[in-house]
């Protein structure tokens, strides 16, 4: 018999065809003459109901198997697909055969309740994909990842892989995980200084915080590229929107100025929102009903909206008018805190806003400087509930200006010689941005903790599994 996923089975017309259901039991209800087993295989949100009718004369060994069935068990059930009298499902399986492949004993299988807290489920990350919420998060994540490629491929962007191990600090923020094969324990006992020439790469090396610098090298050859890969930050920030390991999508485009970059970011987000609204409706309905009321309407209105543009200077003026609302008092030159970002997008604008032209002191070395000598062509896209979802900029394409800035920041231009070469040979204006993939999933699903939208969260003190 052909293997059929439940999502396809539920779409079949019930013409008494034989089907074989394979998956994990969500619930079993044993009534006098009827046994109902709801099976889920993760192919879609819905379960398929398999009904065993004792009055139709079940084989003796079936009762034996039915006794082994409990929530979490893996089963293979065969029967006929028939119209369902129950509400909420067009078809069900009139079952006549069942094999329990793997039992999940009630006294030890942890997923027994209808709803477990997310905190509890974080402790059993290896099983949480079997719940409604985490199954839905995974399917929406899959849809979004596919959508990322779809959007860029349609728009002439080439997919490139940036290296994961690097010797340069792309953001200049110094929060990198070191990669070494040196024997740290022996070294610390010896009391000698570390000789990095003996290390695997011959110098201190790290996990990348961003693929941007390498993406720039390809954008200045292929015009439009994007990366989509894991990035690592050793920030000690224990928040609901930071991970130590997260995936980032970074488009980079030659001949793009900040305005083009802003339009690209807006079109990109709208494309993704529209895609999940259309193609993940079942999962979104679940989030709407059980996780974040109003999420569907929010996404729908966002697709129709025009993102507001606001300079940092104007943003700070707005914040200063409402000083009392904040723990960190805003002032020109301050880094915008999450509370400021949320206030701007939720209270001042009431929708997405792109804040531009930040003070150069609070932004990375590579951003293009404005003529005022104080600000850079940076852009952060802020959305309600979350704050920053995208960070990007036009890049400094003038050799002298970039070199000067690198020196001012106490960095060594020699470490960035290859990056400087892009400005020495055939330099062009160019821009790009980074979208945190998990922040995107957070936003779309209405989930509140970023640790619940990545299969295995890595954060301070958390890397077990
Ligand atoms: O603003 P960030 O630091 O920008 C960059 O890394 C640039 N190199 C991007 C570029 O221009 N190509 O990070 C970009 C985005 C943020 O807006 C946020 O969505 C996400 O990455 N992000 C994180 N997501 C989860 N955990 C963290 N610790 C994150 N740090 C940044
Ligand atoms: Mg940022």
CSV table of C-alpha atoms and ligand atoms in Angstrom, one decimal:
chain,number,residue,atom,x,y,z
A,1,UNK,CA,0.0,0.0,0.0
A,2,UNK,CA,1.2,3.5,-0.9
A,3,UNK,CA,2.5,5.5,2.1
A,4,UNK,CA,0.2,8.5,2.5
A,5,UNK,CA,0.7,11.4,4.9
A,6,UNK,CA,-2.2,12.5,7.0
A,7,UNK,CA,-2.4,15.9,5.4
A,8,UNK,CA,-3.0,14.2,2.0
A,9,UNK,CA,-5.4,11.7,3.5
A,10,UNK,CA,-7.6,14.4,5.0
A,11,UNK,CA,-7.9,15.9,1.5
A,12,UNK,CA,-9.0,12.7,-0.2
A,13,UNK,CA,-12.6,12.1,-0.9
A,14,UNK,CA,-14.0,9.3,1.2
A,15,UNK,CA,-14.7,6.8,-1.4
A,16,UNK,CA,-14.2,3.8,0.8
A,17,UNK,CA,-10.6,3.5,-0.2
A,18,UNK,CA,-8.2,1.6,1.9
A,19,UNK,CA,-5.7,3.7,3.8
A,20,UNK,CA,-2.8,3.1,6.1
A,21,UNK,CA,-2.2,5.6,8.8
A,22,UNK,CA,1.2,5.9,10.5
A,23,UNK,CA,2.0,8.2,13.3
A,24,UNK,CA,1.8,8.9,17.0
A,25,UNK,CA,-1.3,8.7,19.1
A,26,UNK,CA,-2.6,11.9,20.5
A,27,UNK,CA,-5.7,10.6,22.3
A,28,UNK,CA,-7.6,7.4,22.8
A,29,UNK,CA,-11.1,7.2,23.9
A,30,UNK,CA,-12.5,3.8,24.7
A,31,UNK,CA,-16.3,3.7,24.8
A,32,UNK,CA,-18.4,0.6,25.1
A,33,UNK,CA,-18.5,-0.4,21.5
A,34,UNK,CA,-16.3,2.1,19.9
A,35,UNK,CA,-12.6,3.0,20.3
A,36,UNK,CA,-11.5,6.3,18.9
A,37,UNK,CA,-7.8,6.9,18.3
A,38,UNK,CA,-6.6,10.3,17.0
A,39,UNK,CA,-3.3,10.0,15.2
A,40,UNK,CA,-0.9,12.8,14.2
A,41,UNK,CA,2.1,12.5,11.9
A,42,UNK,CA,3.1,16.1,12.0
A,43,UNK,CA,2.4,16.5,8.2
A,44,UNK,CA,-0.3,19.0,9.2
A,45,UNK,CA,-1.9,20.4,12.3
A,46,UNK,CA,-4.9,18.1,12.2
A,47,UNK,CA,-5.1,14.5,13.5
A,48,UNK,CA,-6.9,11.8,11.7
A,49,UNK,CA,-9.6,9.9,13.7
A,50,UNK,CA,-9.5,6.2,13.5
A,51,UNK,CA,-12.6,4.4,14.7
A,52,UNK,CA,-12.7,0.8,15.8
A,53,UNK,CA,-16.3,-0.6,16.0
A,54,UNK,CA,-16.5,-3.6,18.3
A,55,UNK,CA,-20.0,-4.4,16.9
A,56,UNK,CA,-18.5,-5.0,13.5
A,57,UNK,CA,-16.7,-8.0,15.0
A,58,UNK,CA,-13.0,-7.0,15.5
A,59,UNK,CA,-10.4,-9.8,15.4
A,60,UNK,CA,-9.4,-11.1,18.8
A,61,UNK,CA,-5.8,-9.9,18.6
A,62,UNK,CA,-6.9,-6.4,17.9
A,63,UNK,CA,-8.1,-6.0,21.5
A,64,UNK,CA,-4.6,-7.0,22.6
A,65,UNK,CA,-3.1,-4.2,20.5
A,66,UNK,CA,-5.7,-1.7,21.5
A,67,UNK,CA,-4.8,-2.3,25.1
A,68,UNK,CA,-1.2,-1.2,24.4
A,69,UNK,CA,-2.3,2.1,22.9
A,70,UNK,CA,-1.8,5.2,24.9
A,71,UNK,CA,-0.9,8.9,24.2
A,72,UNK,CA,2.5,9.0,22.4
A,73,UNK,CA,2.6,5.5,21.1
A,74,UNK,CA,3.5,5.0,17.5
A,75,UNK,CA,1.0,3.0,15.5
A,76,UNK,CA,0.1,1.7,12.1
A,77,UNK,CA,-3.6,1.5,11.5
A,78,UNK,CA,-5.3,0.2,8.4
A,79,UNK,CA,-8.9,0.7,7.3
A,80,UNK,CA,-11.3,2.4,5.0
A,81,UNK,CA,-11.5,6.2,4.6
A,82,UNK,CA,-15.2,7.1,5.2
A,83,UNK,CA,-17.2,10.3,5.7
A,84,UNK,CA,-17.0,11.4,9.3
A,85,UNK,CA,-20.1,12.1,11.3
A,86,UNK,CA,-18.0,14.1,13.8
A,87,UNK,CA,-17.8,17.9,13.4
A,88,UNK,CA,-14.5,19.5,12.3
A,89,UNK,CA,-13.4,16.7,10.0
A,90,UNK,CA,-14.6,15.5,6.6
A,91,UNK,CA,-13.2,12.0,6.8
A,92,UNK,CA,-12.2,9.4,9.3
A,93,UNK,CA,-10.8,5.9,9.1
A,94,UNK,CA,-13.1,2.9,9.8
A,95,UNK,CA,-10.2,0.9,11.1
A,96,UNK,CA,-9.9,-2.9,11.1
A,97,UNK,CA,-6.2,-3.4,11.7
A,98,UNK,CA,-3.7,-1.9,14.2
A,99,UNK,CA,-0.1,-2.5,15.1
A,100,UNK,CA,1.5,-0.7,18.0
A,101,UNK,CA,5.1,-0.1,16.8
A,102,UNK,CA,6.4,1.5,19.9
A,103,UNK,CA,4.5,1.9,23.2
A,104,UNK,CA,4.6,5.0,25.4
A,105,UNK,CA,3.8,3.9,28.9
A,106,UNK,CA,1.4,6.3,30.7
A,107,UNK,CA,3.3,6.3,33.9
A,108,UNK,CA,6.5,7.5,32.3
A,109,UNK,CA,5.7,9.3,29.0
A,110,UNK,CA,5.9,13.0,29.9
A,111,UNK,CA,3.4,14.4,27.5
A,112,UNK,CA,0.0,13.4,29.1
A,113,UNK,CA,-1.7,16.7,29.7
A,114,UNK,CA,-3.6,18.6,27.0
A,115,UNK,CA,-1.6,21.7,27.7
A,116,UNK,CA,1.9,21.8,29.2
A,117,UNK,CA,3.7,25.0,30.2
A,118,UNK,CA,6.3,26.2,27.7
A,119,UNK,CA,8.8,26.2,30.6
A,120,UNK,CA,8.1,22.5,31.2
A,121,UNK,CA,8.4,21.7,27.5
A,122,UNK,CA,11.8,23.5,27.3
A,123,UNK,CA,13.1,20.8,29.7
A,124,UNK,CA,12.1,18.1,27.2
A,125,UNK,CA,13.0,19.8,24.0
A,126,UNK,CA,13.5,16.4,22.3
A,127,UNK,CA,9.8,15.6,22.7
A,128,UNK,CA,8.2,19.0,22.5
A,129,UNK,CA,7.9,18.8,18.7
A,130,UNK,CA,5.1,16.2,19.4
A,131,UNK,CA,2.9,18.9,20.8
A,132,UNK,CA,0.4,21.0,18.8
A,133,UNK,CA,2.3,24.2,19.5
A,134,UNK,CA,5.8,23.1,18.6
A,135,UNK,CA,4.6,21.1,15.6
A,136,UNK,CA,2.9,24.3,14.3
A,137,UNK,CA,6.0,26.4,15.0
A,138,UNK,CA,8.2,23.9,13.1
A,139,UNK,CA,5.8,23.9,10.1
A,140,UNK,CA,5.6,27.7,10.0
A,141,UNK,CA,9.4,27.9,10.3
A,142,UNK,CA,9.7,25.6,7.4
A,143,UNK,CA,7.3,27.7,5.3
A,144,UNK,CA,9.2,30.9,6.1
A,145,UNK,CA,12.6,29.4,5.3
A,146,UNK,CA,11.3,28.3,1.9
A,147,UNK,CA,9.7,31.7,1.4
A,148,UNK,CA,13.1,33.4,2.1
A,149,UNK,CA,14.6,31.5,-0.8
A,150,UNK,CA,11.6,32.1,-3.0
A,151,UNK,CA,11.6,35.8,-2.5
A,152,UNK,CA,15.3,36.3,-3.2
A,153,UNK,CA,15.4,33.9,-6.1
A,154,UNK,CA,12.5,35.8,-7.7
A,155,UNK,CA,14.3,39.1,-7.3
A,156,UNK,CA,17.7,38.1,-8.8
A,157,UNK,CA,19.6,37.4,-5.6
A,158,UNK,CA,22.1,34.5,-5.5
A,159,UNK,CA,22.4,32.3,-2.4
A,160,UNK,CA,25.9,32.1,-1.0
A,161,UNK,CA,27.2,30.5,2.1
A,162,UNK,CA,29.3,32.6,4.4
A,163,UNK,CA,32.0,30.9,6.5
A,164,UNK,CA,31.1,29.9,10.1
A,165,UNK,CA,34.6,30.1,11.4
A,166,UNK,CA,36.3,33.5,11.0
A,167,UNK,CA,39.1,35.6,12.3
A,168,UNK,CA,37.2,38.9,11.9
A,169,UNK,CA,34.7,40.5,14.1
A,170,UNK,CA,32.0,41.6,11.6
A,171,UNK,CA,30.1,43.8,14.1
A,172,UNK,CA,33.1,45.0,16.0
A,173,UNK,CA,31.2,44.3,19.2
A,174,UNK,CA,33.6,41.7,20.6
A,175,UNK,CA,31.0,39.2,21.7
A,176,UNK,CA,32.4,36.1,19.8
A,177,UNK,CA,32.8,32.5,20.7
A,178,UNK,CA,36.4,31.4,20.3
A,179,UNK,CA,37.2,28.3,18.3
A,180,UNK,CA,40.4,26.5,19.3
A,181,UNK,CA,42.0,23.0,19.3
A,182,UNK,CA,44.5,24.1,22.0
A,183,UNK,CA,44.4,22.1,25.2
A,184,UNK,CA,43.1,24.8,27.5
A,185,UNK,CA,43.6,22.8,30.6
A,186,UNK,CA,47.2,22.0,30.0
A,187,UNK,CA,47.8,25.6,29.0
A,188,UNK,CA,46.3,27.0,32.1
A,189,UNK,CA,48.4,24.6,34.3
A,190,UNK,CA,51.6,25.5,32.5
A,191,UNK,CA,51.1,29.2,33.2
A,192,UNK,CA,52.6,30.1,29.8
A,193,UNK,CA,51.1,32.7,27.5
A,194,UNK,CA,49.0,31.2,24.7
A,195,UNK,CA,50.9,30.7,21.5
A,196,UNK,CA,48.2,31.0,18.8
A,197,UNK,CA,50.6,30.0,16.0
A,198,UNK,CA,50.2,26.5,17.4
A,199,UNK,CA,46.4,26.7,17.2
A,200,UNK,CA,44.5,25.0,14.3
A,201,UNK,CA,44.2,28.2,12.2
A,202,UNK,CA,47.5,29.7,13.4
A,203,UNK,CA,45.7,32.7,15.0
A,204,UNK,CA,42.7,33.4,17.3
A,205,UNK,CA,39.6,32.3,15.5
A,206,UNK,CA,35.9,32.6,16.3
A,207,UNK,CA,32.4,31.6,15.3
A,208,UNK,CA,30.9,34.3,13.1
A,209,UNK,CA,28.5,36.9,14.4
A,210,UNK,CA,27.4,37.7,10.8
A,211,UNK,CA,28.0,36.7,7.2
A,212,UNK,CA,27.8,40.3,6.0
A,213,UNK,CA,31.4,41.1,5.3
A,214,UNK,CA,31.8,38.0,3.1
A,215,UNK,CA,28.4,38.6,1.5
A,216,UNK,CA,29.7,42.1,0.5
A,217,UNK,CA,32.6,40.4,-1.4
A,218,UNK,CA,30.1,38.4,-3.5
A,219,UNK,CA,27.6,41.3,-3.9
A,220,UNK,CA,30.4,43.3,-5.5
A,221,UNK,CA,30.7,40.6,-8.1
A,222,UNK,CA,27.2,39.1,-8.5
A,223,UNK,CA,25.3,42.3,-7.7
A,224,UNK,CA,22.7,40.7,-5.5
A,225,UNK,CA,23.4,37.9,-3.0
A,226,UNK,CA,22.0,36.6,0.3
A,227,UNK,CA,23.2,34.4,3.0
A,228,UNK,CA,21.1,32.3,5.3
A,229,UNK,CA,23.0,30.6,8.0
A,230,UNK,CA,23.8,30.2,11.7
A,231,UNK,CA,25.4,33.0,13.6
A,232,UNK,CA,26.7,33.1,17.1
A,233,UNK,CA,26.9,35.8,19.8
A,234,UNK,CA,28.4,35.4,23.2
A,235,UNK,CA,26.3,38.2,24.7
A,236,UNK,CA,25.3,37.6,28.2
A,237,UNK,CA,21.7,38.8,27.5
A,238,UNK,CA,19.1,36.6,29.1
A,239,UNK,CA,16.1,38.0,27.3
A,240,UNK,CA,13.1,36.6,25.4
A,241,UNK,CA,14.5,37.8,22.1
A,242,UNK,CA,18.2,36.8,22.3
A,243,UNK,CA,19.9,33.5,21.5
A,244,UNK,CA,23.6,32.7,21.5
A,245,UNK,CA,23.1,30.7,18.3
A,246,UNK,CA,20.5,32.0,15.8
A,247,UNK,CA,20.0,31.9,12.1
A,248,UNK,CA,20.3,35.1,10.1
A,249,UNK,CA,19.2,36.0,6.5
A,250,UNK,CA,21.5,38.7,5.1
A,251,UNK,CA,20.9,40.1,1.6
A,252,UNK,CA,23.5,42.4,0.2
A,253,UNK,CA,23.1,44.4,-3.0
A,254,UNK,CA,25.4,46.4,-5.1
A,255,UNK,CA,24.2,49.8,-6.3
A,256,UNK,CA,21.6,49.9,-3.6
A,257,UNK,CA,21.3,53.0,-1.5
A,258,UNK,CA,19.6,53.1,1.9
A,259,UNK,CA,16.2,53.9,0.3
A,260,UNK,CA,16.5,50.8,-1.9
A,261,UNK,CA,17.5,48.8,1.1
A,262,UNK,CA,14.4,50.0,3.1
A,263,UNK,CA,12.1,49.1,0.2
A,264,UNK,CA,13.7,45.6,-0.1
A,265,UNK,CA,13.2,45.0,3.6
A,266,UNK,CA,9.6,46.1,3.5
A,267,UNK,CA,8.8,44.0,0.4
A,268,UNK,CA,10.6,41.0,1.9
A,269,UNK,CA,8.7,41.0,5.2
A,270,UNK,CA,5.4,41.6,3.4
A,271,UNK,CA,6.1,38.7,1.1
A,272,UNK,CA,6.8,36.4,4.0
A,273,UNK,CA,3.7,37.5,5.9
A,274,UNK,CA,1.5,37.0,2.9
A,275,UNK,CA,2.9,33.6,2.2
A,276,UNK,CA,2.2,32.2,5.7
A,277,UNK,CA,-1.3,33.8,5.7
A,278,UNK,CA,-2.0,31.9,2.5
A,279,UNK,CA,-0.2,28.7,3.0
A,280,UNK,CA,-0.1,28.1,6.8
A,281,UNK,CA,-3.6,29.1,7.6
A,282,UNK,CA,-4.3,26.0,9.8
A,283,UNK,CA,-1.3,26.6,12.0
A,284,UNK,CA,-2.0,30.3,12.2
A,285,UNK,CA,-5.5,29.6,13.3
A,286,UNK,CA,-4.1,27.6,16.1
A,287,UNK,CA,-1.8,30.5,17.2
A,288,UNK,CA,-4.7,32.9,16.9
A,289,UNK,CA,-6.9,30.8,19.1
A,290,UNK,CA,-4.4,29.6,21.7
A,291,UNK,CA,-1.3,31.8,21.7
A,292,UNK,CA,-1.8,35.3,20.5
A,293,UNK,CA,-5.3,36.7,19.8
A,294,UNK,CA,-5.3,39.1,16.8
A,295,UNK,CA,-2.2,37.8,15.2
A,296,UNK,CA,-3.8,37.1,11.9
A,297,UNK,CA,-5.4,40.5,11.6
A,298,UNK,CA,-2.0,42.1,12.6
A,299,UNK,CA,-0.3,40.2,9.8
A,300,UNK,CA,-3.0,41.1,7.3
A,301,UNK,CA,-2.9,44.8,8.1
A,302,UNK,CA,0.8,44.8,8.0
A,303,UNK,CA,0.8,43.4,4.4
A,304,UNK,CA,-1.4,46.3,3.4
A,305,UNK,CA,0.4,49.0,5.4
A,306,UNK,CA,3.2,51.3,4.3
A,307,UNK,CA,6.2,51.2,6.7
A,308,UNK,CA,6.8,54.6,8.2
A,309,UNK,CA,10.3,56.0,8.0
A,310,UNK,CA,11.7,58.0,10.9
A,311,UNK,CA,15.2,59.4,11.5
A,312,UNK,CA,16.8,58.5,14.8
A,313,UNK,CA,16.9,62.2,15.7
A,314,UNK,CA,13.2,62.5,15.3
A,315,UNK,CA,12.6,59.2,17.1
A,316,UNK,CA,14.6,60.5,20.1
A,317,UNK,CA,12.5,63.7,20.1
A,318,UNK,CA,9.4,61.6,20.3
A,319,UNK,CA,10.9,59.5,23.1
A,320,UNK,CA,12.0,62.6,25.1
A,321,UNK,CA,8.4,63.8,25.0
A,322,UNK,CA,7.5,60.7,27.0
A,323,UNK,CA,10.6,60.5,29.3
A,324,UNK,CA,8.6,59.2,32.2
A,325,UNK,CA,7.5,56.1,30.4
A,326,UNK,CA,11.0,54.6,30.4
A,327,UNK,CA,13.4,53.0,32.8
A,328,UNK,CA,16.4,54.1,30.6
A,329,UNK,CA,16.0,57.9,29.9
A,330,UNK,CA,16.3,58.5,26.2
A,331,UNK,CA,18.8,61.2,24.9
A,332,UNK,CA,20.4,61.9,21.6
A,333,UNK,CA,23.3,59.5,21.3
A,334,UNK,CA,21.8,56.7,23.4
A,335,UNK,CA,21.4,53.2,22.0
A,336,UNK,CA,17.7,52.5,21.7
A,337,UNK,CA,16.6,50.0,24.3
A,338,UNK,CA,13.9,47.5,23.7
A,339,UNK,CA,11.4,49.6,25.7
A,340,UNK,CA,12.2,52.6,23.4
A,341,UNK,CA,11.8,50.5,20.2
A,342,UNK,CA,8.5,49.1,21.4
A,343,UNK,CA,7.2,52.5,22.4
A,344,UNK,CA,8.1,54.0,19.0
A,345,UNK,CA,6.4,51.2,17.0
A,346,UNK,CA,3.5,50.6,19.3
A,347,UNK,CA,2.6,54.0,20.7
A,348,UNK,CA,4.1,56.6,18.3
A,349,UNK,CA,3.6,55.0,15.0
A,350,UNK,CA,1.2,52.1,15.6
A,351,UNK,CA,2.8,49.8,13.1
A,352,UNK,CA,6.2,49.0,11.6
A,353,UNK,CA,8.7,51.8,11.5
A,354,UNK,CA,12.1,52.0,9.9
A,355,UNK,CA,14.4,54.2,12.0
A,356,UNK,CA,17.4,55.6,10.1
A,357,UNK,CA,20.5,57.7,10.5
A,358,UNK,CA,21.7,56.6,13.9
A,359,UNK,CA,24.7,58.2,15.7
A,360,UNK,CA,27.9,56.6,14.3
A,361,UNK,CA,29.1,55.8,17.9
A,362,UNK,CA,26.4,53.2,18.5
A,363,UNK,CA,26.6,51.5,15.1
A,364,UNK,CA,29.2,49.2,13.4
A,365,UNK,CA,32.3,50.5,11.7
A,366,UNK,CA,31.2,49.6,8.1
A,367,UNK,CA,28.2,51.9,7.9
A,368,UNK,CA,28.2,54.8,5.5
A,369,UNK,CA,28.8,58.1,7.1
A,370,UNK,CA,26.5,61.0,6.5
A,371,UNK,CA,27.8,64.5,5.7
A,372,UNK,CA,26.9,65.8,9.1
A,373,UNK,CA,29.9,63.8,10.5
A,374,UNK,CA,27.7,62.5,13.3
A,375,UNK,CA,25.3,59.9,11.9
A,376,UNK,CA,25.5,56.9,9.6
A,377,UNK,CA,23.1,55.4,7.0
A,378,UNK,CA,21.8,52.7,9.3
A,379,UNK,CA,18.3,51.3,9.3
A,380,UNK,CA,16.5,49.2,11.9
A,381,UNK,CA,13.1,47.9,11.2
A,382,UNK,CA,11.0,47.9,14.4
A,383,UNK,CA,7.7,46.0,14.8
A,384,UNK,CA,5.1,46.1,17.5
A,385,UNK,CA,5.5,43.5,20.3
A,386,UNK,CA,9.1,42.7,19.3
A,387,UNK,CA,11.0,45.9,18.6
A,388,UNK,CA,14.0,45.3,16.2
A,389,UNK,CA,13.4,42.6,13.7
A,390,UNK,CA,15.9,43.8,11.0
A,391,UNK,CA,19.1,45.7,11.3
A,392,UNK,CA,21.0,47.0,8.2
A,393,UNK,CA,22.7,49.9,6.5
A,394,UNK,CA,24.2,51.3,3.4
A,395,UNK,CA,27.9,50.4,3.6
A,396,UNK,CA,30.9,52.8,3.5
A,397,UNK,CA,32.3,52.4,0.0
A,398,UNK,CA,34.9,55.2,0.2
A,399,UNK,CA,38.3,53.7,1.0
A,400,UNK,CA,39.7,56.7,3.0
A,401,UNK,CA,36.6,57.2,5.0
A,402,UNK,CA,36.4,53.5,6.0
A,403,UNK,CA,40.1,53.3,6.8
A,404,UNK,CA,39.8,56.4,9.0
A,405,UNK,CA,36.8,55.0,10.9
A,406,UNK,CA,38.5,51.7,11.5
A,407,UNK,CA,41.5,53.5,13.0
A,408,UNK,CA,39.3,55.7,15.1
A,409,UNK,CA,37.7,52.7,16.6
A,410,UNK,CA,41.1,51.3,17.6
A,411,UNK,CA,40.8,48.4,15.1
A,412,UNK,CA,43.6,47.5,12.7
A,413,UNK,CA,42.9,48.1,9.0
A,414,UNK,CA,45.4,45.3,8.2
A,415,UNK,CA,43.0,42.8,9.7
A,416,UNK,CA,40.4,43.9,7.2
A,417,UNK,CA,42.7,44.1,4.2
A,418,UNK,CA,40.5,42.0,2.0
A,419,UNK,CA,37.4,44.0,3.0
A,420,UNK,CA,39.3,47.2,2.2
A,421,UNK,CA,40.2,45.7,-1.2
A,422,UNK,CA,36.5,45.9,-2.2
A,423,UNK,CA,36.9,49.7,-1.8
A,424,UNK,CA,40.3,49.8,-3.7
A,425,UNK,CA,39.1,47.9,-6.7
A,426,UNK,CA,35.8,48.8,-8.5
A,427,UNK,CA,34.1,50.1,-5.4
A,428,UNK,CA,30.3,50.7,-5.6
A,429,UNK,CA,27.6,52.0,-3.3
A,430,UNK,CA,26.0,49.0,-1.7
A,431,UNK,CA,23.6,48.0,1.1
A,432,UNK,CA,22.2,45.1,3.0
A,433,UNK,CA,20.5,44.0,6.1
A,434,UNK,CA,20.1,41.1,8.5
A,435,UNK,CA,16.8,39.5,9.5
A,436,UNK,CA,17.0,37.2,12.6
A,437,UNK,CA,15.1,34.1,11.5
A,438,UNK,CA,13.8,33.2,15.0
A,439,UNK,CA,12.6,36.8,15.5
A,440,UNK,CA,10.7,36.4,12.3
A,441,UNK,CA,9.1,33.2,13.6
A,442,UNK,CA,8.3,34.9,16.9
A,443,UNK,CA,6.6,37.7,15.2
A,444,UNK,CA,4.6,35.5,12.8
A,445,UNK,CA,3.4,33.0,15.4
A,446,UNK,CA,2.8,35.4,18.3
A,447,UNK,CA,5.0,33.2,20.5
A,448,UNK,CA,6.7,35.2,23.3
A,449,UNK,CA,10.0,33.5,24.0
A,450,UNK,CA,12.6,33.1,21.3
A,451,UNK,CA,13.7,29.8,23.0
A,452,UNK,CA,10.4,28.3,21.9
A,453,UNK,CA,10.8,28.9,18.2
A,454,UNK,CA,14.2,27.3,17.6
A,455,UNK,CA,14.4,23.5,18.0
A,456,UNK,CA,17.3,23.6,20.4
A,457,UNK,CA,17.9,26.9,22.0
A,458,UNK,CA,21.5,27.9,22.9
A,459,UNK,CA,21.7,30.6,25.6
A,460,UNK,CA,23.8,31.4,28.6
A,461,UNK,CA,24.2,28.1,30.5
A,462,UNK,CA,22.0,26.2,28.1
A,463,UNK,CA,23.5,23.9,25.4
A,464,UNK,CA,22.6,20.5,26.6
A,465,UNK,CA,20.3,19.3,23.9
B,1,LIG,O1,21.4,44.2,13.9
B,1,LIG,P1,22.4,43.0,13.8
B,1,LIG,O2,23.4,42.8,14.8
B,1,LIG,O3,23.0,43.3,12.3
B,1,LIG,C1,24.0,42.5,11.7
B,1,LIG,O4,24.5,41.5,12.2
B,1,LIG,C2,24.4,43.0,10.4
B,1,LIG,N1,25.6,42.4,10.0
B,1,LIG,C3,23.3,42.6,9.4
B,1,LIG,C4,23.5,43.1,8.0
B,1,LIG,O5,23.5,44.3,7.8
B,1,LIG,N2,23.8,42.2,7.1
B,1,LIG,O6,21.5,41.7,13.6
B,1,LIG,C5,20.6,41.6,12.6
B,1,LIG,C6,19.3,40.9,13.1
B,1,LIG,C7,18.6,41.7,14.3
B,1,LIG,O7,17.8,42.7,13.7
B,1,LIG,C8,17.8,40.6,14.9
B,1,LIG,O8,16.7,40.3,14.2
B,1,LIG,C9,18.8,39.4,14.8
B,1,LIG,O9,19.6,39.7,13.7
B,1,LIG,N3,19.6,39.2,16.0
B,1,LIG,C10,19.3,38.2,16.9
B,1,LIG,N4,18.4,37.3,17.0
B,1,LIG,C11,18.4,36.4,18.0
B,1,LIG,N5,19.4,36.5,19.0
B,1,LIG,C12,20.3,37.4,19.0
B,1,LIG,N6,21.3,37.4,20.0
B,1,LIG,C13,20.4,38.3,17.9
B,1,LIG,N7,21.1,39.4,17.6
B,1,LIG,C14,20.7,39.9,16.4
B,2,LIG,MG1,20.9,45.5,15.4
